[in-house]
Coordinates of C-alpha atoms in Angstrom, one line a residue:
Chain Y
M1464 CA 128.6 200.7 142.8
N1465 CA 130.7 197.8 141.3
L1466 CA 130.7 196.1 138.2
A1467 CA 127.3 193.5 139.4
E1468 CA 125.1 196.6 140.3
G1469 CA 125.9 198.4 137.6
V1470 CA 125.2 195.7 134.6
Q1471 CA 122.0 195.2 137.0
L1472 CA 120.8 198.9 136.2
V1473 CA 121.5 198.7 132.8
S1474 CA 119.8 195.5 131.9
F1475 CA 116.7 196.8 133.5
A1476 CA 116.5 200.5 131.8
I1477 CA 117.1 198.0 128.3
L1478 CA 114.6 195.4 129.9
A1479 CA 112.0 198.0 130.5
V1480 CA 112.5 200.3 127.6
M1481 CA 111.8 196.9 125.5
M1482 CA 108.8 196.1 127.4
I1483 CA 107.3 199.1 127.2
G1484 CA 107.8 199.5 123.8
S1485 CA 106.9 196.2 122.5
A1486 CA 103.9 196.5 124.4
L1487 CA 102.8 199.9 122.9
G1488 CA 103.6 198.0 119.3
V1489 CA 101.5 195.4 120.3
V1490 CA 98.4 197.6 121.0
L1491 CA 99.6 200.2 118.0
F1492 CA 100.2 198.7 115.4
S1493 CA 97.4 197.3 112.6
N1494 CA 99.1 194.4 111.3
I1495 CA 97.9 191.9 113.4
V1496 CA 100.8 189.5 112.8
Y1497 CA 103.4 192.2 114.1
S1498 CA 101.0 192.5 117.4
A1499 CA 101.6 188.8 118.1
F1500 CA 105.3 188.6 117.3
L1501 CA 105.9 191.6 119.5
L1502 CA 104.0 190.2 122.7
A1503 CA 106.7 187.8 122.6
G1504 CA 108.9 190.4 123.0
V1505 CA 106.8 191.9 126.0
F1506 CA 106.6 188.1 127.4
V1507 CA 110.7 187.9 127.3
S1508 CA 111.4 190.8 128.9
I1509 CA 108.8 190.1 131.6
S1510 CA 111.0 187.6 132.1
G1511 CA 114.5 189.3 132.1
I1512 CA 113.0 191.2 135.2
Y1513 CA 112.0 188.0 136.5
L1514 CA 115.9 186.6 136.3
L1515 CA 116.7 190.1 137.8
L1516 CA 114.8 189.6 140.8
N1517 CA 116.5 186.2 141.7
A1518 CA 113.4 183.9 140.3
D1519 CA 115.4 182.0 137.5
F1520 CA 112.7 179.4 137.8
V1521 CA 109.3 181.8 137.3
A1522 CA 111.9 183.5 134.4
T1523 CA 112.2 179.8 132.0
A1524 CA 108.7 178.9 132.9
Q1525 CA 107.7 182.7 131.5
I1526 CA 109.6 181.6 128.5
L1527 CA 108.7 178.1 128.4
I1528 CA 105.0 178.9 128.5
Y1529 CA 104.2 182.4 127.9
V1530 CA 107.0 182.3 124.7
G1531 CA 106.9 179.2 123.8
A1532 CA 103.5 177.8 123.8
V1533 CA 100.8 180.8 124.4
N1534 CA 102.6 182.8 121.7
V1535 CA 102.7 180.2 119.0
L1536 CA 99.4 179.4 119.8
I1537 CA 98.1 182.7 118.9
L1538 CA 100.2 183.0 115.8
F1539 CA 98.7 179.6 114.9
A1540 CA 95.8 180.8 115.3
I1541 CA 96.0 183.5 113.3
M1542 CA 98.1 182.0 110.6
L1543 CA 95.6 179.1 110.3
V1544 CA 93.0 181.8 109.6
N1545 CA 92.9 182.2 105.7
K1546 CA 90.0 185.1 105.9
R1547 CA 90.9 187.9 103.7
E1548 CA 87.7 190.5 104.6
D1549 CA 87.9 194.2 103.4
F1550 CA 86.1 195.5 106.8
K1551 CA 83.6 198.9 106.1
P1552 CA 85.3 201.3 108.2
L1553 CA 82.8 202.1 111.2
P1554 CA 81.2 205.4 111.7
N1555 CA 82.3 206.8 114.9
A1556 CA 85.3 204.2 115.3
W1557 CA 87.4 207.1 117.1
V1558 CA 85.1 206.6 120.4
R1559 CA 86.3 202.4 121.0
P1560 CA 90.6 203.3 121.4
T1561 CA 89.3 206.6 123.5
M1562 CA 87.0 204.9 125.9
T1563 CA 89.8 201.8 125.9
A1564 CA 92.5 205.0 126.5
I1565 CA 90.4 206.1 129.0
V1566 CA 90.0 202.9 131.2
S1567 CA 93.7 202.0 130.8
A1568 CA 94.9 205.5 132.5
G1569 CA 92.4 205.1 135.1
L1570 CA 94.2 201.7 135.6
F1571 CA 97.3 202.9 135.3
V1572 CA 96.6 205.4 138.0
L1573 CA 95.1 203.1 140.1
L1574 CA 97.7 200.6 140.0
S1575 CA 100.7 203.3 140.6
T1576 CA 99.1 204.8 143.4
M1577 CA 98.3 201.0 145.1
V1578 CA 102.5 200.7 144.8
L1579 CA 103.1 204.4 146.2
V1580 CA 100.8 203.6 149.0
T1581 CA 100.9 200.1 150.1
P1582 CA 103.8 200.1 152.8
W1583 CA 105.9 196.9 151.2
A1584 CA 107.7 194.8 153.4
Y1585 CA 111.1 194.4 151.6
S1586 CA 113.5 191.6 153.0
T1587 CA 117.0 192.0 152.7
E1588 CA 118.2 188.4 153.1
S1589 CA 118.9 187.6 149.8
V1590 CA 117.4 184.1 148.4
S1591 CA 120.3 181.7 146.9
S1592 CA 118.9 180.5 143.5
D1593 CA 119.5 176.9 144.4
T1594 CA 116.6 176.8 146.2
T1595 CA 114.2 178.7 144.3
I1596 CA 112.5 175.6 142.8
V1597 CA 112.3 173.8 146.3
L1598 CA 111.0 176.8 147.8
I1599 CA 108.2 177.0 145.1
G1600 CA 107.5 173.1 145.2
Q1601 CA 106.9 172.8 149.5
H1602 CA 103.9 176.2 148.5
F1603 CA 102.6 174.4 146.2
F1604 CA 102.0 171.4 148.6
S1605 CA 101.3 173.7 151.8
D1606 CA 99.7 176.9 151.7
F1607 CA 99.0 177.1 148.0
L1608 CA 97.8 173.4 147.6
L1609 CA 94.1 174.6 146.6
P1610 CA 94.7 177.5 144.2
F1611 CA 97.5 174.7 142.3
E1612 CA 95.2 172.0 142.4
L1613 CA 92.2 174.1 141.2
A1614 CA 94.8 175.2 138.3
S1615 CA 95.1 171.7 137.1
V1616 CA 91.6 170.9 137.4
L1617 CA 91.1 173.9 135.1
L1618 CA 93.2 172.9 132.5
L1619 CA 92.0 169.5 132.7
M1620 CA 88.3 170.9 131.7
A1621 CA 90.5 173.2 129.0
M1622 CA 92.3 169.9 127.6
V1623 CA 89.1 167.8 127.2
G1624 CA 86.8 170.6 125.6
A1625 CA 89.2 170.8 123.0
I1626 CA 89.6 167.4 122.8
I1627 CA 85.9 167.2 121.9
L1628 CA 86.0 170.3 119.6
A1629 CA 88.7 168.5 117.7
R1630 CA 86.9 165.3 117.3
R1631 CA 83.8 166.2 115.9
E1632 CA 83.5 165.7 112.2
F1633 CA 81.8 169.1 110.2
L1634 CA 79.9 169.1 107.6
P1635 CA 80.5 170.5 104.5
D1636 CA 79.3 174.3 104.0
Q1637 CA 77.3 173.4 100.9
V1638 CA 75.5 170.7 103.0
I1639 CA 74.4 172.8 105.7
T1640 CA 73.3 175.7 103.9
P1641 CA 69.5 174.5 102.8
D1642 CA 68.1 172.9 105.9
K1643 CA 69.6 175.9 108.4
Q1644 CA 66.7 176.2 110.4
Q1645 CA 66.8 172.4 111.6
Q1646 CA 70.6 173.9 112.9
P1647 CA 69.8 174.4 116.4
V1648 CA 71.3 177.7 118.5
L1649 CA 75.0 177.5 119.9
T1650 CA 75.9 174.5 118.1
L1651 CA 77.6 173.8 115.3
P1652 CA 77.0 171.8 112.3
E1653 CA 77.8 168.1 112.8
R1654 CA 77.5 165.1 111.1
P1655 CA 75.1 162.8 112.8
R1656 CA 77.3 160.2 115.1
E1657 CA 75.8 156.6 116.4
L1658 CA 76.6 156.6 119.8
V1659 CA 78.2 153.4 120.4
G1660 CA 76.4 151.2 123.2
I1661 CA 78.4 150.0 125.9
S1662 CA 77.0 146.7 126.5
S1663 CA 76.4 145.7 123.2
D1664 CA 79.0 144.6 121.2
K1665 CA 79.7 146.4 118.0
T1666 CA 79.6 143.4 115.4
S1667 CA 76.0 142.9 116.0
N1668 CA 75.4 146.4 116.3
L1669 CA 77.0 146.5 112.6
D1670 CA 74.7 143.4 111.5
D1671 CA 71.8 145.7 112.5
S1672 CA 72.3 148.8 110.4
R1673 CA 73.1 146.7 107.2
R1674 CA 69.7 144.8 107.4
S1675 CA 68.2 148.3 108.1
E1676 CA 69.6 149.5 104.8
Chain U
M156 CA 135.1 163.7 145.5
T157 CA 138.0 166.0 144.3
T158 CA 137.1 169.2 142.9
G159 CA 139.6 169.0 139.4
I160 CA 141.6 172.0 138.2
D161 CA 139.6 175.9 139.1
L162 CA 140.5 177.6 136.0
Q163 CA 138.7 180.3 136.8
G164 CA 139.9 181.1 140.3
S165 CA 143.6 180.6 139.0
F166 CA 143.2 183.3 135.8
I167 CA 141.7 185.5 138.1
K168 CA 144.3 185.0 140.8
S169 CA 147.0 185.8 137.8
L170 CA 145.3 188.4 136.7
I171 CA 145.3 190.1 140.0
D172 CA 149.4 188.9 140.6
L173 CA 150.1 191.1 137.1
G174 CA 148.1 193.7 138.9
L175 CA 144.6 193.8 137.9
P176 CA 141.8 194.8 140.4
A177 CA 139.6 192.0 141.3
G178 CA 136.5 193.3 139.4
A179 CA 138.2 194.0 136.2
A180 CA 140.0 190.4 136.3
K181 CA 136.7 188.9 136.8
A182 CA 135.5 191.1 133.9
V183 CA 138.5 189.6 131.8
W184 CA 137.5 186.2 132.9
M185 CA 133.7 186.4 131.8
P186 CA 133.8 186.2 127.9
V187 CA 136.5 183.3 128.0
P188 CA 134.2 180.5 128.3
M189 CA 131.5 182.0 126.3
V190 CA 134.0 182.4 123.5
L191 CA 135.6 179.1 123.9
M192 CA 131.9 177.2 123.7
L193 CA 131.3 179.3 120.5
I194 CA 133.9 178.5 118.6
G195 CA 133.4 175.1 119.8
A196 CA 130.4 174.8 118.9
T197 CA 130.9 175.9 115.5
V198 CA 134.1 173.6 115.4
G199 CA 131.8 171.5 116.2
V200 CA 129.3 171.9 113.2
L201 CA 131.7 171.9 110.7
V202 CA 133.0 168.4 111.7
T203 CA 129.3 167.1 111.9
I204 CA 128.8 168.3 108.4
W205 CA 132.1 166.7 107.0
Q206 CA 130.9 163.4 109.1
E207 CA 127.7 163.8 107.1
R208 CA 129.2 164.2 103.7
K209 CA 131.5 161.3 104.7
I210 CA 128.9 158.8 105.9
S211 CA 126.1 159.5 103.8
A212 CA 128.9 158.6 100.9
A213 CA 129.9 155.5 102.8
A214 CA 125.9 154.6 102.9
Q215 CA 125.8 155.0 99.0
Q216 CA 129.1 153.7 98.4
R217 CA 130.6 156.8 97.0
I218 CA 134.2 158.3 98.4
G219 CA 132.6 161.5 98.9
P220 CA 134.6 164.9 99.4
E221 CA 138.2 163.8 98.8
F222 CA 140.5 167.0 97.2
M223 CA 139.2 169.6 100.0
G224 CA 142.3 169.0 102.6
P225 CA 143.2 165.9 103.9
F226 CA 139.9 163.2 103.6
G227 CA 138.3 166.4 102.3
L228 CA 138.2 167.8 105.9
L229 CA 138.3 171.5 104.3
S230 CA 134.8 171.3 102.6
P231 CA 132.7 172.6 105.2
V232 CA 134.9 175.8 105.3
A233 CA 134.4 175.9 101.4
D234 CA 130.6 175.9 102.5
G235 CA 131.3 178.9 104.8
I236 CA 133.3 180.6 102.6
K237 CA 130.6 180.2 99.3
F238 CA 127.6 181.5 101.9
V239 CA 129.4 184.4 102.7
F240 CA 130.2 185.7 99.3
K241 CA 126.5 184.6 98.3
E242 CA 123.6 187.6 96.9
D243 CA 122.0 188.2 99.9
I244 CA 118.3 188.1 98.7
I245 CA 115.2 189.8 99.9
P246 CA 112.2 189.0 97.8
A247 CA 110.4 191.5 96.3
K248 CA 106.6 191.3 98.1
S249 CA 108.2 189.6 101.4
D250 CA 108.0 191.3 104.9
P251 CA 111.9 192.3 105.2
W252 CA 112.1 193.0 109.0
L253 CA 110.5 189.7 109.8
F254 CA 112.8 187.8 107.0
T255 CA 115.6 189.0 108.6
L256 CA 115.0 188.4 112.1
G257 CA 113.5 184.6 112.0
P258 CA 116.6 183.1 111.1
I259 CA 118.4 185.3 114.0
I260 CA 115.5 183.9 116.5
V261 CA 115.9 180.7 115.1
V262 CA 119.7 180.6 115.7
L263 CA 119.7 182.8 119.1
P264 CA 118.3 179.7 121.5
V265 CA 120.6 176.7 120.2
F266 CA 123.3 178.5 121.0
L267 CA 122.4 179.8 124.1
S268 CA 122.0 176.5 125.3
Y269 CA 125.3 175.9 125.0
L270 CA 125.4 177.5 128.1
I271 CA 124.2 174.7 130.2
V272 CA 126.4 172.0 128.9
P273 CA 128.8 170.8 131.2
F274 CA 132.3 169.1 129.8
G275 CA 133.9 168.4 133.1
E276 CA 133.2 169.3 136.7
N277 CA 134.5 173.5 136.6
L278 CA 134.6 173.2 132.4
A279 CA 131.3 174.5 131.8
V280 CA 130.3 178.3 130.8
T281 CA 127.9 178.5 134.4
N282 CA 126.1 176.2 136.4
V283 CA 122.7 177.0 136.1
A284 CA 120.4 175.9 138.8
T285 CA 117.3 175.6 136.6
G286 CA 120.0 173.8 134.2
V287 CA 118.5 171.1 131.9
F288 CA 114.9 173.1 132.0
L289 CA 116.1 176.4 131.0
W290 CA 117.3 174.2 127.6
I291 CA 113.6 172.6 127.4
A292 CA 112.4 176.5 127.5
L293 CA 115.1 177.8 125.2
S294 CA 114.1 175.2 122.4
S295 CA 110.4 176.3 122.5
V296 CA 111.6 179.7 121.2
Q297 CA 112.6 178.1 118.2
P298 CA 109.3 177.6 116.4
I299 CA 108.2 181.6 116.3
G300 CA 111.4 181.9 114.4
L301 CA 110.3 179.1 111.9
L302 CA 106.4 180.5 111.8
M303 CA 108.3 183.9 111.4
S304 CA 110.4 183.2 108.1
G305 CA 107.4 181.1 107.0
Y306 CA 105.2 184.1 107.2
A307 CA 107.3 186.7 106.2
S308 CA 108.8 184.8 103.1
N309 CA 105.5 185.5 101.5
N310 CA 105.4 182.0 99.8
K311 CA 102.8 179.2 100.6
Y312 CA 105.1 176.3 100.7
S313 CA 107.4 178.7 103.4
L314 CA 104.0 179.0 105.2
L315 CA 103.6 175.5 104.9
G316 CA 106.9 174.4 106.1
G317 CA 106.9 177.1 109.2
L318 CA 103.6 175.6 110.1
R319 CA 104.6 172.1 110.3
A320 CA 108.3 172.8 111.9
A321 CA 106.3 174.4 115.0
A322 CA 103.6 172.1 115.4
Q323 CA 106.2 169.3 115.0
S324 CA 108.2 171.4 117.4
I325 CA 105.6 171.8 120.0
S326 CA 104.3 167.8 119.9
Y327 CA 107.3 166.4 120.7
E328 CA 109.0 168.6 123.2
I329 CA 106.3 167.3 125.3
P330 CA 108.0 163.8 125.6
L331 CA 110.8 165.1 125.5
A332 CA 110.2 167.1 128.5
L333 CA 108.9 164.6 130.2
A334 CA 111.6 162.1 129.7
V335 CA 114.0 164.4 131.3
L336 CA 111.7 165.2 134.3
A337 CA 112.4 161.0 134.9
V338 CA 115.9 161.7 135.2
V339 CA 115.5 164.6 137.4
M340 CA 113.4 162.7 139.5
M341 CA 116.5 160.6 140.5
S342 CA 119.0 162.8 140.7
N343 CA 116.7 165.4 142.9
S344 CA 118.2 168.2 140.4
L345 CA 117.9 170.7 137.4
S346 CA 121.4 171.3 137.2
S347 CA 123.2 169.2 134.2
I348 CA 126.7 169.4 136.7
D349 CA 124.0 167.6 139.3
I350 CA 123.0 165.1 136.9
V351 CA 126.5 164.1 135.4
E352 CA 127.8 163.5 139.4
Q353 CA 124.5 161.5 140.0
Q354 CA 125.8 158.8 137.3
S355 CA 129.5 158.8 138.5
G356 CA 131.2 156.5 140.9
Y357 CA 130.1 152.8 138.7
G358 CA 131.7 154.2 135.8
I359 CA 129.6 152.6 133.0
F360 CA 127.5 150.8 134.9
G361 CA 126.3 153.9 137.1
W362 CA 125.1 155.8 133.9
N363 CA 121.3 156.9 133.2
V364 CA 120.7 154.1 130.6
W365 CA 120.3 151.4 132.5
R366 CA 117.9 153.1 134.9
Q367 CA 116.1 154.9 132.3
P368 CA 116.1 152.5 129.0
I369 CA 112.7 153.8 128.1
G370 CA 113.5 157.5 128.7
F371 CA 116.6 157.6 126.6
L372 CA 114.9 155.9 123.6
I373 CA 111.9 158.7 124.1
F374 CA 114.2 161.3 124.7
W375 CA 116.5 160.5 121.7
I376 CA 113.6 160.4 119.3
S377 CA 112.0 163.8 119.9
A378 CA 115.4 165.1 120.1
L379 CA 115.8 164.0 116.6
A380 CA 112.3 165.4 115.8
E381 CA 113.1 168.4 117.5
C382 CA 116.4 169.1 115.5
E383 CA 114.2 168.0 111.9
R384 CA 116.3 165.1 111.2
M385 CA 115.3 163.1 108.3
P386 CA 112.9 160.5 109.7
F387 CA 111.0 163.5 110.9
D388 CA 112.3 166.0 108.5
L389 CA 108.9 167.0 107.3
P390 CA 109.7 170.6 107.2
E391 CA 111.9 171.0 104.9
A392 CA 110.5 167.7 103.0
E393 CA 111.9 169.0 99.6
E394 CA 109.9 166.3 97.3
E395 CA 106.6 168.2 98.6
L396 CA 107.4 171.4 100.3
V397 CA 110.3 172.7 97.9
A398 CA 112.6 173.5 101.0
G399 CA 109.4 174.6 103.6
Y400 CA 110.6 177.9 105.2
Q401 CA 114.4 177.8 103.9
T402 CA 112.6 178.1 100.1
E403 CA 113.4 182.1 100.1
Y404 CA 116.7 182.0 101.6
S405 CA 120.1 182.8 100.2
G406 CA 123.3 183.7 101.6
M407 CA 124.1 183.9 104.9
K408 CA 120.1 184.0 106.2
F409 CA 120.2 180.2 104.8
A410 CA 123.4 179.8 106.3
L411 CA 122.0 180.7 109.7
Y412 CA 119.6 178.0 109.3
Y413 CA 122.3 175.3 107.9
V414 CA 124.0 175.9 110.9
A415 CA 121.5 176.4 113.6
S416 CA 120.0 172.9 112.6
Y417 CA 123.7 171.1 113.2
V418 CA 124.5 173.2 116.2
N419 CA 121.0 171.7 117.6
L420 CA 122.1 168.2 116.7
V421 CA 125.5 168.7 118.3
L422 CA 123.9 170.0 121.3
S423 CA 121.3 167.5 121.5
A424 CA 123.5 164.5 121.4
L425 CA 125.6 166.3 124.2
L426 CA 122.6 166.5 126.0
V427 CA 121.7 162.6 125.5
T428 CA 125.4 162.1 127.0
V429 CA 124.7 164.5 129.8
L430 CA 121.8 162.8 130.8
Y431 CA 122.1 159.3 130.1
L432 CA 125.7 158.8 129.5
G433 CA 127.3 159.5 132.1
G434 CA 128.6 163.1 130.8
W435 CA 132.4 163.3 131.5
E436 CA 132.9 160.3 133.5
S437 CA 134.6 157.1 131.6
P438 CA 133.7 153.9 131.1
I439 CA 136.2 152.6 133.7
P440 CA 136.0 155.8 137.1
I441 CA 139.7 157.3 136.4
E442 CA 140.2 157.1 140.4
L443 CA 139.9 153.5 140.3
L444 CA 142.5 153.4 136.8
A445 CA 144.9 155.8 139.3
G446 CA 144.1 153.5 141.8
W447 CA 145.5 150.5 140.0
L448 CA 148.4 152.0 138.8
G449 CA 149.0 153.7 142.9
I450 CA 149.0 157.3 141.8
S451 CA 147.9 159.7 144.4
E452 CA 144.6 161.2 143.1
T453 CA 145.7 164.7 143.9
S454 CA 148.7 164.7 141.8
P455 CA 148.9 168.2 139.4
W456 CA 148.9 165.9 136.2
L457 CA 146.2 163.4 136.9
E458 CA 144.0 166.2 137.4
I459 CA 145.0 167.3 134.3
A460 CA 144.7 163.9 132.5
D461 CA 141.3 163.6 134.2
A462 CA 139.9 167.0 132.7
S463 CA 141.1 166.3 129.2
L464 CA 139.7 163.0 129.6
G465 CA 136.4 164.2 130.6
I466 CA 136.1 166.4 127.4
T467 CA 137.4 163.5 125.6
M468 CA 135.1 161.6 126.6
T469 CA 132.1 163.9 126.4
V470 CA 132.7 164.7 122.8
L471 CA 133.4 161.0 121.6
K472 CA 130.3 159.9 123.3
A473 CA 128.3 162.9 121.5
Y474 CA 129.8 162.3 118.1
F475 CA 128.7 158.3 118.6
L476 CA 125.3 160.1 119.1
V477 CA 125.5 162.3 115.8
F478 CA 127.1 159.1 114.1
T479 CA 123.9 157.3 114.7
A480 CA 121.5 160.2 113.6
I481 CA 123.5 160.6 110.4
L482 CA 123.2 157.1 110.2
L483 CA 119.4 156.9 110.9
R484 CA 119.1 159.9 108.4
W485 CA 120.6 158.1 105.2
T486 CA 119.0 154.6 105.6
V487 CA 115.3 155.7 106.9
P488 CA 112.5 156.9 104.8
R489 CA 110.4 159.8 106.1
V490 CA 107.2 159.7 107.8
R491 CA 104.2 161.2 106.9
I492 CA 102.8 164.3 108.8
D493 CA 99.7 162.2 110.4
Q494 CA 101.8 159.3 111.2
L495 CA 104.4 161.4 113.1
L496 CA 102.0 163.3 114.9
D497 CA 100.7 159.9 116.0
L498 CA 103.6 159.0 117.1
G499 CA 104.3 162.0 119.4
W500 CA 100.6 162.2 120.8
K501 CA 99.3 158.9 120.5
F502 CA 102.6 156.8 121.1
L503 CA 105.6 158.8 123.1
L504 CA 103.5 161.0 125.4
P505 CA 101.5 158.0 126.9
V506 CA 104.8 155.7 126.8
S507 CA 106.5 158.8 128.9
L508 CA 104.0 159.6 131.2
A509 CA 104.4 155.7 132.0
N510 CA 107.8 156.1 132.1
L511 CA 108.0 158.9 134.5
L512 CA 105.2 157.1 137.1
L513 CA 107.2 153.8 136.7
T514 CA 110.2 156.0 137.8
A515 CA 108.4 157.7 140.7
A516 CA 107.5 154.1 141.5
L517 CA 110.8 152.9 141.3
K518 CA 112.2 155.7 143.6
L519 CA 110.0 155.3 146.6
A520 CA 110.5 151.2 146.3
F521 CA 114.4 151.1 145.7
P522 CA 115.5 154.9 146.8
A523 CA 119.4 154.0 147.0
A524 CA 119.6 152.7 143.0
F525 CA 116.9 155.4 141.8
G526 CA 117.8 158.3 144.0
G527 CA 116.2 158.4 147.2

């Protein structure tokens, strides 16, 4: 075993321990902020394992997207929600964690049997790290074109949805309580907005509304 | 192109000649560039702090630091000593673990990013294939540290500052990445060394700043916003937020934030140099000068001169950019948070997208000039 192999083995052990430890922390901590920060630890150790597998681009993208975007978003959501509420302890609260543990253990057994049973085709040739980006690009535009484009459409839809949600003007809480029954189901309370006509020009619209007032 | 001096090869060879096995010689070499880069980054911070004091003094018609060493050169060192000896306070109702971890998470990625800064063809810690992308990914880790310290301080100003800092750096990362993408498209590589080499050959006229003027401005504005420098230093806005996420920090933990912000500034300047100002290339190519003087390109002292000129050029260009950043800080008023986010999302983002499309079109139309 030479120096490089030893370093790889040691870093794999460290990364594996880090990943499992922080993943357990994410699940078991009762403080949700700790869980969110430990989730970043899980993502970083996954990216380290990608790096050990010579997938440097995927490792970097993992850090950029999961740590830099997804996890920061989760933290934002936690820190912007300002609800101090003491929850009543539920009766039979032990049922939920037990069920979750059983389902997770079953999934773990299923996946490990899959890993052990599948005859993996190992390729012994080492991929030069200079060409990984080129290879990924070629796959995106040939045999993985449809998933790639579908993912882009999905992201576009999410973006449009986020903009629509962000642009609505909420009514303050006190106003909506009396006429609650008028509110249709499954919509957020919103100030009525005048839809701008495409053909009519804006000035005449304004004049009309002034006249009616 | 000549390969220049190969420090790594000669260092390892001389160690093997001394009787060390090859593996051990390599292991001895490995920490050398890393430690050198750490020392370089730290010295760069000290110089920047001194520069900031002197330039701010000049902008306000004062003299600035004068008695600590010649021209007050030792004042940043005095700062450092003061930070070391200060009491390290952890507020009573804070979260001690996250409070300690926050500054560390802010500092680490900044220093790690020095990995990709080249000072010459063989004068970089390593030639990472994903170079500039790695820097963007690493700089996206910083908001987590800021949010962490903002939350752990248990102080509303800290929390607001942390949230502002994270929102700001997320918004400006997108135009930054798109500006880098346009450069990468021209050089067909993410590696910082390849990006510099693509600009070499024509001296000052080959630099990317002529081919990417819009990208250069977008990148520099976004980099200043990422560093939380003055026009965009809302997270620490002292009139509104005391000191933002740094409010509760003192001693070495505050020093870590202080160092991180200045290292980040120098790093951004270095990356602007690499991406747009030709990196280690001098305005007049040294091969041309050697040709005029009639010196052979392979003579050893020319290679040494080339390498030292490369380091000098990189540092000179970077410090010129740092100088403009400091001048901006002391002459420009702070923007409001809504103006800041509007600038990022409604102006820089569409402009950088248009710049990307324009670069792609120009690359297809003139493959010779825009990297075919």
